[in-house]
Tab-separated table of N, CA, C and O in Angstrom:
chain	number	residue	atom	x	y	z
A	1	GLN	N	2.914	-19.661	3.903
A	1	GLN	CA	2.962	-18.391	4.621
A	1	GLN	C	3.416	-17.295	3.662
A	1	GLN	O	4.454	-17.399	3.040
A	2	VAL	N	2.625	-16.241	3.563
A	2	VAL	CA	2.933	-15.131	2.663
A	2	VAL	C	3.716	-14.071	3.424
A	2	VAL	O	3.353	-13.690	4.534
A	3	GLN	N	4.801	-13.612	2.824
A	3	GLN	CA	5.577	-12.510	3.384
A	3	GLN	C	5.290	-11.255	2.565
A	3	GLN	O	5.144	-11.312	1.339
A	4	VAL	N	5.245	-10.123	3.270
A	4	VAL	CA	4.948	-8.839	2.630
A	4	VAL	C	6.052	-7.859	3.008
A	4	VAL	O	6.337	-7.663	4.197
A	5	VAL	N	6.671	-7.270	2.004
A	5	VAL	CA	7.778	-6.347	2.259
A	5	VAL	C	7.541	-5.049	1.496
A	5	VAL	O	7.338	-5.064	0.280
A	6	GLU	N	7.576	-3.929	2.226
A	6	GLU	CA	7.434	-2.612	1.611
A	6	GLU	C	8.800	-1.953	1.489
A	6	GLU	O	9.716	-2.249	2.266
A	7	SER	N	8.893	-1.016	0.553
A	7	SER	CA	10.100	-0.206	0.423
A	7	SER	C	9.736	1.093	-0.261
A	7	SER	O	8.626	1.243	-0.793
A	8	GLY	N	10.677	2.043	-0.258
A	8	GLY	CA	10.486	3.273	-1.004
A	8	GLY	C	10.178	4.502	-0.181
A	8	GLY	O	10.102	5.607	-0.721
A	9	GLY	N	9.989	4.333	1.115
A	9	GLY	CA	9.717	5.506	1.943
A	9	GLY	C	10.929	6.416	2.039
A	9	GLY	O	12.040	6.050	1.644
A	10	GLY	N	10.716	7.604	2.565
A	10	GLY	CA	11.810	8.541	2.718
A	10	GLY	C	11.295	9.910	3.098
A	10	GLY	O	10.138	10.074	3.468
A	11	SER	N	12.182	10.892	2.993
A	11	SER	CA	11.844	12.263	3.343
A	11	SER	C	11.861	13.134	2.099
A	11	SER	O	12.831	13.097	1.333
A	12	VAL	N	10.800	13.894	1.919
A	12	VAL	CA	10.704	14.810	0.782
A	12	VAL	C	10.094	16.119	1.247
A	12	VAL	O	9.464	16.190	2.305
A	13	GLN	N	10.268	17.136	0.433
A	13	GLN	CA	9.608	18.408	0.703
A	13	GLN	C	8.208	18.403	0.107
A	13	GLN	O	7.913	17.631	-0.819
A	14	ALA	N	7.382	19.259	0.641
A	14	ALA	CA	6.012	19.383	0.131
A	14	ALA	C	6.050	19.654	-1.372
A	14	ALA	O	6.872	20.432	-1.856
A	15	GLY	N	5.160	18.977	-2.079
A	15	GLY	CA	5.119	19.082	-3.526
A	15	GLY	C	5.930	18.024	-4.239
A	15	GLY	O	5.811	17.863	-5.464
A	16	GLY	N	6.742	17.309	-3.488
A	16	GLY	CA	7.583	16.275	-4.071
A	16	GLY	C	6.854	14.970	-4.300
A	16	GLY	O	5.644	14.860	-4.063
A	17	SER	N	7.626	13.971	-4.743
A	17	SER	CA	7.050	12.676	-5.099
A	17	SER	C	7.866	11.539	-4.487
A	17	SER	O	9.074	11.681	-4.270
A	18	LEU	N	7.184	10.452	-4.251
A	18	LEU	CA	7.812	9.206	-3.834
A	18	LEU	C	7.038	8.057	-4.445
A	18	LEU	O	5.829	8.185	-4.703
A	19	THR	N	7.724	6.945	-4.641
A	19	THR	CA	7.046	5.728	-5.084
A	19	THR	C	7.339	4.616	-4.089
A	19	THR	O	8.500	4.296	-3.826
A	20	LEU	N	6.279	4.075	-3.528
A	20	LEU	CA	6.389	2.951	-2.614
A	20	LEU	C	6.179	1.650	-3.379
A	20	LEU	O	5.421	1.605	-4.352
A	21	SER	N	6.842	0.611	-2.919
A	21	SER	CA	6.675	-0.722	-3.498
A	21	SER	C	6.314	-1.714	-2.407
A	21	SER	O	6.740	-1.566	-1.263
A	22	CYS	N	5.559	-2.705	-2.805
A	22	CYS	CA	5.189	-3.769	-1.874
A	22	CYS	C	5.204	-5.081	-2.650
A	22	CYS	O	4.555	-5.195	-3.687
A	23	THR	N	5.927	-6.050	-2.129
A	23	THR	CA	6.021	-7.358	-2.780
A	23	THR	C	5.536	-8.451	-1.846
A	23	THR	O	5.940	-8.488	-0.673
A	24	ALA	N	4.678	-9.302	-2.386
A	24	ALA	CA	4.199	-10.474	-1.653
A	24	ALA	C	4.909	-11.712	-2.189
A	24	ALA	O	5.061	-11.866	-3.397
A	25	SER	N	5.332	-12.570	-1.280
A	25	SER	CA	6.038	-13.774	-1.711
A	25	SER	C	5.760	-14.910	-0.742
A	25	SER	O	5.262	-14.694	0.369
A	26	GLY	N	6.080	-16.101	-1.172
A	26	GLY	CA	5.991	-17.264	-0.297
A	26	GLY	C	4.708	-18.056	-0.410
A	26	GLY	O	4.624	-19.152	0.151
A	27	GLY	N	3.713	-17.526	-1.120
A	27	GLY	CA	2.454	-18.248	-1.236
A	27	GLY	C	2.477	-19.237	-2.386
A	27	GLY	O	3.256	-19.090	-3.326
A	28	THR	N	1.573	-20.219	-2.327
A	28	THR	CA	1.458	-21.226	-3.382
A	28	THR	C	0.058	-21.159	-3.967
A	28	THR	O	-0.923	-21.232	-3.227
A	29	ASP	N	-0.016	-21.020	-5.300
A	29	ASP	CA	-1.310	-20.963	-6.003
A	29	ASP	C	-2.205	-19.886	-5.402
A	29	ASP	O	-3.345	-20.140	-4.998
A	30	CYS	N	-1.670	-18.660	-5.317
A	30	CYS	CA	-2.377	-17.559	-4.672
A	30	CYS	C	-2.782	-16.470	-5.650
A	30	CYS	O	-2.105	-16.262	-6.659
A	31	THR	N	-3.872	-15.804	-5.316
A	31	THR	CA	-4.202	-14.522	-5.916
A	31	THR	C	-4.136	-13.489	-4.807
A	31	THR	O	-4.378	-13.797	-3.639
A	32	TYR	N	-3.802	-12.270	-5.190
A	32	TYR	CA	-3.579	-11.237	-4.181
A	32	TYR	C	-4.401	-9.987	-4.492
A	32	TYR	O	-4.377	-9.495	-5.620
A	33	ASP	N	-5.089	-9.496	-3.496
A	33	ASP	CA	-5.661	-8.154	-3.528
A	33	ASP	C	-4.818	-7.321	-2.561
A	33	ASP	O	-4.687	-7.682	-1.389
A	34	MET	N	-4.269	-6.231	-3.058
A	34	MET	CA	-3.279	-5.497	-2.276
A	34	MET	C	-3.734	-4.068	-2.063
A	34	MET	O	-4.319	-3.444	-2.957
A	35	SER	N	-3.459	-3.550	-0.908
A	35	SER	CA	-3.853	-2.182	-0.591
A	35	SER	C	-2.801	-1.520	0.284
A	35	SER	O	-1.963	-2.189	0.899
A	36	TRP	N	-2.871	-0.211	0.303
A	36	TRP	CA	-2.011	0.598	1.149
A	36	TRP	C	-2.854	1.264	2.236
A	36	TRP	O	-3.949	1.757	1.972
A	37	ARG	N	-2.306	1.247	3.431
A	37	ARG	CA	-2.901	1.948	4.568
A	37	ARG	C	-1.812	2.829	5.156
A	37	ARG	O	-0.624	2.609	4.899
A	38	ARG	N	-2.202	3.785	5.964
A	38	ARG	CA	-1.202	4.606	6.624
A	38	ARG	C	-1.649	4.929	8.034
A	38	ARG	O	-2.843	4.907	8.348
A	39	GLN	N	-0.675	5.251	8.850
A	39	GLN	CA	-0.967	5.519	10.250
A	39	GLN	C	0.026	6.519	10.816
A	39	GLN	O	1.230	6.430	10.538
A	40	VAL	N	-0.511	7.454	11.582
A	40	VAL	CA	0.317	8.379	12.348
A	40	VAL	C	0.123	8.062	13.817
A	40	VAL	O	-0.931	7.555	14.218
A	41	PRO	N	1.101	8.367	14.649
A	41	PRO	CA	0.975	8.054	16.068
A	41	PRO	C	-0.276	8.687	16.677
A	41	PRO	O	-0.583	9.859	16.419
A	42	GLY	N	-0.997	7.897	17.436
A	42	GLY	CA	-2.177	8.397	18.112
A	42	GLY	C	-3.449	8.334	17.295
A	42	GLY	O	-4.518	8.680	17.792
A	43	LYS	N	-3.335	7.909	16.039
A	43	LYS	CA	-4.512	7.813	15.174
A	43	LYS	C	-4.657	6.395	14.649
A	43	LYS	O	-3.706	5.615	14.637
A	44	GLU	N	-5.878	6.090	14.205
A	44	GLU	CA	-6.122	4.777	13.640
A	44	GLU	C	-5.503	4.658	12.251
A	44	GLU	O	-5.336	5.651	11.540
A	45	ARG	N	-5.196	3.427	11.890
A	45	ARG	CA	-4.694	3.184	10.540
A	45	ARG	C	-5.818	3.448	9.545
A	45	ARG	O	-6.960	3.041	9.769
A	46	GLU	N	-5.500	4.149	8.453
A	46	GLU	CA	-6.542	4.517	7.498
A	46	GLU	C	-6.224	3.999	6.105
A	46	GLU	O	-5.057	3.850	5.716
A	47	PHE	N	-7.276	3.765	5.364
A	47	PHE	CA	-7.170	3.283	3.996
A	47	PHE	C	-6.635	4.372	3.079
A	47	PHE	O	-7.031	5.540	3.181
A	48	VAL	N	-5.751	3.990	2.165
A	48	VAL	CA	-5.195	4.921	1.179
A	48	VAL	C	-5.615	4.531	-0.245
A	48	VAL	O	-6.194	5.330	-0.969
A	49	ALA	N	-5.310	3.318	-0.636
A	49	ALA	CA	-5.616	2.874	-2.005
A	49	ALA	C	-5.619	1.355	-2.046
A	49	ALA	O	-4.965	0.693	-1.246
A	50	ARG	N	-6.360	0.836	-3.038
A	50	ARG	CA	-6.489	-0.620	-3.191
A	50	ARG	C	-6.441	-0.974	-4.657
A	50	ARG	O	-6.942	-0.229	-5.508
A	51	ILE	N	-5.859	-2.121	-4.948
A	51	ILE	CA	-5.931	-2.670	-6.303
A	51	ILE	C	-6.234	-4.155	-6.175
A	51	ILE	O	-5.624	-4.861	-5.377
A	52	GLU	N	-7.211	-4.591	-6.942
A	52	GLU	CA	-7.613	-5.983	-6.872
A	52	GLU	C	-6.902	-6.791	-7.949
A	52	GLU	O	-6.250	-6.239	-8.835
A	53	ASP	N	-7.045	-8.081	-7.847
A	53	ASP	CA	-6.347	-8.966	-8.769
A	53	ASP	C	-6.729	-8.696	-10.215
A	53	ASP	O	-5.900	-8.881	-11.134
A	54	ASP	N	-7.960	-8.192	-10.440
A	54	ASP	CA	-8.387	-7.906	-11.813
A	54	ASP	C	-7.970	-6.510	-12.274
A	54	ASP	O	-8.291	-6.102	-13.384
A	55	GLY	N	-7.249	-5.776	-11.405
A	55	GLY	CA	-6.746	-4.462	-11.780
A	55	GLY	C	-7.628	-3.299	-11.388
A	55	GLY	O	-7.225	-2.141	-11.558
A	56	SER	N	-8.803	-3.555	-10.865
A	56	SER	CA	-9.671	-2.452	-10.456
A	56	SER	C	-9.078	-1.767	-9.229
A	56	SER	O	-8.429	-2.411	-8.392
A	57	THR	N	-9.281	-0.457	-9.153
A	57	THR	CA	-8.649	0.346	-8.100
A	57	THR	C	-9.674	1.162	-7.327
A	57	THR	O	-10.781	1.424	-7.800
A	58	ASP	N	-9.257	1.583	-6.158
A	58	ASP	CA	-10.085	2.415	-5.295
A	58	ASP	C	-9.144	3.294	-4.483
A	58	ASP	O	-8.074	2.837	-4.088
A	59	TYR	N	-9.558	4.537	-4.241
A	59	TYR	CA	-8.715	5.491	-3.528
A	59	TYR	C	-9.486	6.198	-2.430
A	59	TYR	O	-10.683	6.450	-2.565
A	60	ALA	N	-8.773	6.578	-1.392
A	60	ALA	CA	-9.348	7.471	-0.405
A	60	ALA	C	-9.496	8.851	-1.029
A	60	ALA	O	-8.697	9.251	-1.886
A	61	ASP	N	-10.501	9.587	-0.589
A	61	ASP	CA	-10.756	10.903	-1.185
A	61	ASP	C	-9.549	11.828	-1.063
A	61	ASP	O	-9.273	12.625	-1.964
A	62	PHE	N	-8.826	11.715	0.032
A	62	PHE	CA	-7.742	12.674	0.265
A	62	PHE	C	-6.510	12.423	-0.610
A	62	PHE	O	-5.586	13.234	-0.608
A	63	VAL	N	-6.486	11.337	-1.381
A	63	VAL	CA	-5.348	11.098	-2.275
A	63	VAL	C	-5.742	11.055	-3.753
A	63	VAL	O	-4.873	11.009	-4.620
A	64	THR	N	-7.043	11.098	-4.022
A	64	THR	CA	-7.494	11.026	-5.407
A	64	THR	C	-6.901	12.161	-6.225
A	64	THR	O	-6.954	13.315	-5.824
A	65	GLY	N	-6.293	11.781	-7.345
A	65	GLY	CA	-5.664	12.760	-8.217
A	65	GLY	C	-4.198	12.991	-7.908
A	65	GLY	O	-3.483	13.578	-8.727
A	66	ARG	N	-3.741	12.535	-6.753
A	66	ARG	CA	-2.336	12.719	-6.386
A	66	ARG	C	-1.584	11.394	-6.342
A	66	ARG	O	-0.403	11.335	-6.696
A	67	PHE	N	-2.239	10.343	-5.904
A	67	PHE	CA	-1.610	9.029	-5.768
A	67	PHE	C	-2.161	8.083	-6.833
A	67	PHE	O	-3.346	8.151	-7.192
A	68	THR	N	-1.302	7.193	-7.304
A	68	THR	CA	-1.711	6.173	-8.262
A	68	THR	C	-1.184	4.822	-7.818
A	68	THR	O	0.016	4.680	-7.557
A	69	ILE	N	-2.080	3.856	-7.738
A	69	ILE	CA	-1.679	2.500	-7.389
A	69	ILE	C	-1.645	1.659	-8.660
A	69	ILE	O	-2.508	1.791	-9.530
A	70	SER	N	-0.623	0.834	-8.774
A	70	SER	CA	-0.491	-0.041	-9.933
A	70	SER	C	0.148	-1.346	-9.489
A	70	SER	O	0.619	-1.453	-8.354
A	71	GLN	N	0.147	-2.323	-10.375
A	71	GLN	CA	0.699	-3.621	-9.977
A	71	GLN	C	1.438	-4.287	-11.121
A	71	GLN	O	1.191	-4.005	-12.287
A	72	ASP	N	2.344	-5.139	-10.744
A	72	ASP	CA	3.044	-6.021	-11.672
A	72	ASP	C	2.730	-7.436	-11.205
A	72	ASP	O	3.340	-7.935	-10.259
A	73	ASN	N	1.748	-8.046	-11.833
A	73	ASN	CA	1.295	-9.362	-11.380
A	73	ASN	C	2.393	-10.417	-11.471
A	73	ASN	O	2.477	-11.312	-10.627
A	74	ALA	N	3.247	-10.273	-12.458
A	74	ALA	CA	4.314	-11.261	-12.620
A	74	ALA	C	5.268	-11.244	-11.430
A	74	ALA	O	5.895	-12.262	-11.106
A	75	LYS	N	5.378	-10.070	-10.806
A	75	LYS	CA	6.296	-9.925	-9.676
A	75	LYS	C	5.564	-9.901	-8.331
A	75	LYS	O	6.204	-9.729	-7.298
A	76	ASN	N	4.223	-10.048	-8.367
A	76	ASN	CA	3.431	-9.932	-7.143
A	76	ASN	C	3.775	-8.660	-6.388
A	76	ASN	O	3.938	-8.655	-5.158
A	77	THR	N	3.889	-7.585	-7.135
A	77	THR	CA	4.319	-6.308	-6.576
A	77	THR	C	3.298	-5.232	-6.887
A	77	THR	O	2.772	-5.184	-8.010
A	78	VAL	N	3.040	-4.382	-5.922
A	78	VAL	CA	2.165	-3.238	-6.113
A	78	VAL	C	2.965	-1.978	-5.814
A	78	VAL	O	3.862	-1.983	-4.967
A	79	TYR	N	2.659	-0.938	-6.555
A	79	TYR	CA	3.356	0.328	-6.413
A	79	TYR	C	2.360	1.419	-6.013
A	79	TYR	O	1.195	1.382	-6.404
A	80	LEU	N	2.833	2.383	-5.267
A	80	LEU	CA	2.031	3.554	-4.954
A	80	LEU	C	2.853	4.777	-5.338
A	80	LEU	O	3.814	5.135	-4.649
A	81	GLN	N	2.488	5.372	-6.470
A	81	GLN	CA	3.131	6.595	-6.917
A	81	GLN	C	2.450	7.751	-6.216
A	81	GLN	O	1.241	7.958	-6.387
A	82	MET	N	3.215	8.511	-5.450
A	82	MET	CA	2.656	9.606	-4.662
A	82	MET	C	3.237	10.924	-5.174
A	82	MET	O	4.448	11.150	-5.092
A	83	ASN	N	2.375	11.762	-5.711
A	83	ASN	CA	2.780	13.067	-6.223
A	83	ASN	C	2.131	14.171	-5.394
A	83	ASN	O	1.180	13.939	-4.654
A	84	SER	N	2.650	15.369	-5.542
A	84	SER	CA	2.105	16.537	-4.840
A	84	SER	C	1.940	16.249	-3.357
A	84	SER	O	0.890	16.521	-2.758
A	85	LEU	N	2.967	15.711	-2.766
A	85	LEU	CA	2.886	15.314	-1.360
A	85	LEU	C	2.712	16.529	-0.456
A	85	LEU	O	3.248	17.619	-0.723
A	86	LYS	N	1.965	16.315	0.615
A	86	LYS	CA	1.679	17.359	1.585
A	86	LYS	C	2.216	16.929	2.950
A	86	LYS	O	2.342	15.725	3.216
A	87	PRO	N	2.488	17.872	3.829
A	87	PRO	CA	2.952	17.494	5.173
A	87	PRO	C	1.986	16.528	5.875
A	87	PRO	O	2.432	15.656	6.622
A	88	GLU	N	0.707	16.673	5.604
A	88	GLU	CA	-0.261	15.775	6.249
A	88	GLU	C	-0.219	14.356	5.696
A	88	GLU	O	-0.903	13.464	6.214
A	89	ASP	N	0.560	14.115	4.655
A	89	ASP	CA	0.767	12.757	4.161
A	89	ASP	C	1.839	12.032	4.968
A	89	ASP	O	2.055	10.833	4.750
A	90	THR	N	2.494	12.738	5.860
A	90	THR	CA	3.504	12.112	6.705
A	90	THR	C	2.874	11.014	7.543
A	90	THR	O	1.902	11.250	8.270
A	91	ALA	N	3.409	9.806	7.423
A	91	ALA	CA	2.835	8.653	8.120
A	91	ALA	C	3.708	7.435	7.861
A	91	ALA	O	4.583	7.445	6.987
A	92	MET	N	3.423	6.381	8.612
A	92	MET	CA	3.962	5.070	8.280
A	92	MET	C	2.986	4.423	7.298
A	92	MET	O	1.783	4.347	7.595
A	93	TYR	N	3.482	4.000	6.178
A	93	TYR	CA	2.648	3.394	5.152
A	93	TYR	C	2.816	1.875	5.194
A	93	TYR	O	3.940	1.369	5.140
A	94	TYR	N	1.680	1.199	5.281
A	94	TYR	CA	1.665	-0.254	5.370
A	94	TYR	C	0.991	-0.856	4.147
A	94	TYR	O	-0.016	-0.330	3.655
A	95	CYS	N	1.515	-1.978	3.712
A	95	CYS	CA	0.895	-2.749	2.644
A	95	CYS	C	0.112	-3.893	3.266
A	95	CYS	O	0.636	-4.626	4.120
A	96	LYS	N	-1.125	-4.019	2.847
A	96	LYS	CA	-1.969	-5.120	3.294
A	96	LYS	C	-2.288	-6.003	2.090
A	96	LYS	O	-2.701	-5.513	1.047
A	97	VAL	N	-2.085	-7.265	2.262
A	97	VAL	CA	-2.327	-8.226	1.187
A	97	VAL	C	-3.400	-9.216	1.631
A	97	VAL	O	-3.250	-9.853	2.678
A	98	PHE	N	-4.476	-9.285	0.871
A	98	PHE	CA	-5.451	-10.355	1.075
A	98	PHE	C	-5.107	-11.433	0.071
A	98	PHE	O	-5.301	-11.267	-1.130
A	99	ALA	N	-4.555	-12.531	0.582
A	99	ALA	CA	-4.106	-13.627	-0.268
A	99	ALA	C	-5.102	-14.774	-0.202
A	99	ALA	O	-5.458	-15.215	0.899
A	100	VAL	N	-5.527	-15.221	-1.368
A	100	VAL	CA	-6.357	-16.419	-1.453
A	100	VAL	C	-5.500	-17.510	-2.080
A	100	VAL	O	-5.144	-17.440	-3.264
A	101	CYS	N	-5.128	-18.446	-1.257
A	101	CYS	CA	-4.221	-19.516	-1.677
A	101	CYS	C	-4.949	-20.844	-1.593
A	101	CYS	O	-5.367	-21.254	-0.506
A	102	ARG	N	-5.127	-21.474	-2.737
A	102	ARG	CA	-5.837	-22.751	-2.812
A	102	ARG	C	-7.191	-22.665	-2.129
A	102	ARG	O	-7.581	-23.559	-1.366
A	103	GLY	N	-7.902	-21.546	-2.381
A	103	GLY	CA	-9.248	-21.381	-1.886
A	103	GLY	C	-9.365	-20.827	-0.479
A	103	GLY	O	-10.476	-20.586	0.005
A	104	TYR	N	-8.269	-20.595	0.174
A	104	TYR	CA	-8.301	-20.105	1.558
A	104	TYR	C	-7.742	-18.693	1.600
A	104	TYR	O	-6.621	-18.451	1.164
A	105	GLY	N	-8.531	-17.741	2.160
A	105	GLY	CA	-8.127	-16.355	2.183
A	105	GLY	C	-7.658	-15.890	3.540
A	105	GLY	O	-8.187	-16.299	4.570
A	106	MET	N	-6.674	-15.001	3.512
A	106	MET	CA	-6.127	-14.496	4.773
A	106	MET	C	-5.426	-13.166	4.518
A	106	MET	O	-4.882	-12.954	3.436
A	107	ASP	N	-5.461	-12.291	5.515
A	107	ASP	CA	-4.773	-11.009	5.423
A	107	ASP	C	-3.337	-11.130	5.934
A	107	ASP	O	-3.069	-11.804	6.937
A	108	TYR	N	-2.455	-10.424	5.241
A	108	TYR	CA	-1.065	-10.322	5.675
A	108	TYR	C	-0.652	-8.856	5.610
A	108	TYR	O	-1.074	-8.116	4.710
A	109	TRP	N	0.206	-8.456	6.550
A	109	TRP	CA	0.671	-7.072	6.616
A	109	TRP	C	2.186	-7.022	6.549
A	109	TRP	O	2.881	-7.895	7.083
A	110	GLY	N	2.689	-5.946	5.917
A	110	GLY	CA	4.101	-5.660	5.991
A	110	GLY	C	4.411	-4.872	7.251
A	110	GLY	O	3.519	-4.502	8.016
A	111	LYS	N	5.695	-4.588	7.447
A	111	LYS	CA	6.127	-3.869	8.648
A	111	LYS	C	6.046	-2.362	8.485
A	111	LYS	O	6.216	-1.625	9.451
A	112	GLY	N	5.817	-1.897	7.256
A	112	GLY	CA	5.650	-0.476	7.023
A	112	GLY	C	6.903	0.210	6.514
A	112	GLY	O	8.030	-0.251	6.719
A	113	THR	N	6.669	1.335	5.852
A	113	THR	CA	7.757	2.184	5.381
A	113	THR	C	7.371	3.633	5.683
A	113	THR	O	6.236	4.050	5.446
A	114	LEU	N	8.309	4.393	6.229
A	114	LEU	CA	8.001	5.727	6.723
A	114	LEU	C	8.136	6.776	5.626
A	114	LEU	O	9.152	6.835	4.922
A	115	VAL	N	7.113	7.604	5.523
A	115	VAL	CA	7.112	8.745	4.607
A	115	VAL	C	7.032	10.021	5.439
A	115	VAL	O	6.130	10.170	6.256
A	116	THR	N	7.987	10.913	5.215
A	116	THR	CA	8.014	12.185	5.923
A	116	THR	C	8.026	13.314	4.911
A	116	THR	O	8.898	13.361	4.034
A	117	VAL	N	7.044	14.205	5.012
A	117	VAL	CA	6.921	15.332	4.098
A	117	VAL	C	7.076	16.613	4.897
A	117	VAL	O	6.294	16.889	5.800
A	118	SER	N	8.077	17.391	4.544
A	118	SER	CA	8.341	18.633	5.263
A	118	SER	C	7.788	19.826	4.481
A	118	SER	O	7.739	19.816	3.249
A	119	SER	N	7.413	20.843	5.227
A	119	SER	CA	6.826	22.036	4.578
A	119	SER	C	7.897	23.038	4.187
A	119	SER	O	9.053	22.915	4.538
């Protein structure tokens, strides 16, 4: 069973920066593709950024140039560096991990970390 834990959320003013972290643990012989999603009340959860096990990345258009996703494979940890934050970035940020363990793949989610950006 893979556990996913996010951290790093908080409150910042517009134009500020935050770095979120997400760590996957508990799996045996696993590879991980990790991504960030976000959700505001009343709206669907939306894709933010993804990094695959080979290091390739993908971003939502609304964060390109402002957010950077990176990983530390040794620690099974992914980071989301968020710069030039805007009030509309306010959301609960969730880490999603697609873990392939001994040939079997499954999605796991963290509980989320709240980001609040004030104008």
